[in-house]
XYZ file of C-alpha atoms in Angstrom:
130
model
C -76.401 57.517 71.884
C -76.540 54.156 70.146
C -76.257 54.382 66.378
C -76.380 51.671 63.744
C -75.621 52.695 60.184
C -76.049 50.288 57.291
C -74.269 50.543 53.961
C -73.605 48.446 50.881
C -77.078 48.182 49.401
C -77.283 48.331 45.626
C -79.054 47.035 42.529
C -77.656 43.804 41.095
C -78.698 41.056 38.733
C -79.758 37.634 39.927
C -76.774 35.463 40.747
C -74.689 38.430 41.833
C -73.225 39.285 45.240
C -73.345 42.169 47.694
C -71.722 42.831 51.038
C -73.682 44.846 53.563
C -71.972 46.532 56.496
C -73.436 47.717 59.785
C -71.383 50.194 61.773
C -72.289 50.229 65.466
C -71.377 53.097 67.790
C -72.316 54.134 71.300
C -73.243 50.577 72.201
C -71.712 48.461 74.918
C -72.798 45.037 76.006
C -73.378 44.163 79.618
C -71.191 41.407 80.977
C -72.476 37.883 80.494
C -75.087 38.946 77.926
C -75.346 37.344 74.478
C -74.913 40.770 72.832
C -76.465 39.610 69.578
C -76.654 41.574 66.331
C -78.822 40.615 63.399
C -79.832 41.584 59.904
C -83.512 41.846 59.034
C -85.261 42.684 55.795
C -88.625 44.087 54.876
C -90.631 44.489 51.711
C -93.420 47.122 51.675
C -96.680 45.564 52.794
C -95.001 42.584 54.420
C -93.710 41.883 57.907
C -90.075 42.397 58.763
C -88.195 39.089 58.829
C -84.963 37.987 60.431
C -82.223 37.003 57.986
C -79.026 36.317 59.929
C -77.766 36.811 63.462
C -74.511 36.570 65.389
C -73.709 36.719 69.093
C -70.638 37.913 70.936
C -69.105 34.432 70.801
C -69.492 34.182 67.032
C -72.424 31.777 67.083
C -74.654 32.356 64.064
C -78.190 31.658 62.937
C -79.803 32.017 59.526
C -83.248 31.976 58.051
C -83.758 28.882 55.905
C -84.219 31.018 52.798
C -80.633 32.297 52.932
C -78.705 29.344 54.353
C -75.743 28.503 52.159
C -75.919 31.846 50.358
C -75.522 34.495 53.089
C -72.778 34.750 55.708
C -72.806 37.051 58.736
C -69.571 38.094 60.422
C -68.239 40.699 62.828
C -64.847 42.243 63.415
C -62.926 41.710 66.644
C -63.915 45.104 68.023
C -67.621 44.311 67.425
C -67.916 47.673 65.668
C -68.736 46.286 62.230
C -71.100 43.486 61.339
C -71.124 42.316 57.736
C -73.582 40.354 55.675
C -72.041 38.700 52.625
C -74.815 37.839 50.199
C -74.053 35.484 47.311
C -76.225 33.950 44.594
C -78.776 36.693 45.078
C -82.321 36.058 43.914
C -85.121 38.502 43.030
C -86.863 37.312 46.217
C -84.011 38.858 48.214
C -85.122 42.327 47.136
C -85.915 44.293 50.293
C -84.715 46.983 52.612
C -82.152 45.459 54.961
C -81.870 46.604 58.571
C -79.247 46.006 61.227
C -80.409 45.482 64.811
C -78.570 45.118 68.111
C -80.194 43.578 71.180
C -77.857 42.837 74.034
C -80.263 40.522 75.809
C -81.335 38.434 72.826
C -79.793 35.002 72.443
C -78.739 33.674 69.085
C -81.765 31.424 69.177
C -84.240 34.272 69.605
C -82.851 37.353 67.895
C -84.229 36.550 64.435
C -87.709 36.612 65.963
C -87.244 40.075 67.503
C -89.012 41.881 64.671
C -90.777 44.548 66.767
C -89.058 47.856 65.925
C -89.917 49.144 69.420
C -87.355 46.796 70.968
C -83.608 46.785 70.414
C -81.574 49.326 68.485
C -82.197 49.645 64.739
C -80.519 51.328 61.824
C -82.297 53.189 59.020
C -81.801 50.415 56.484
C -80.164 49.980 53.089
C -81.987 48.958 49.906
C -81.109 45.798 48.016
C -82.703 45.262 44.618
C -82.136 42.077 42.625
C -83.356 41.951 39.046
C -84.005 38.789 37.074
């Protein structure tokens, strides 16, 4: 069974930093697939949006709103995917989800917002106060 478990969410003041971690188990990528993993976020009443993605080769993609502030990374075993978030803003307040989609390329994964596709975690809450 594929499981993604997020951790690291917290309440911080604007300008602060957080590091989110996604632990992935029971998931193996098919050969020659992009094997991308991404972080998404969602605020109640709004659509889920892609934040940052990484593929098996280490290629990354970011939403414009977080470029220069957030960094996605993964360990060599591809078990943990981290999201380092610096210079946090109140607009970053949301529930953050980790998603794995073996067939999604780095150019498409941030658009894979439908929760019926891919493997999703339960999310971790990030709250940034001004």
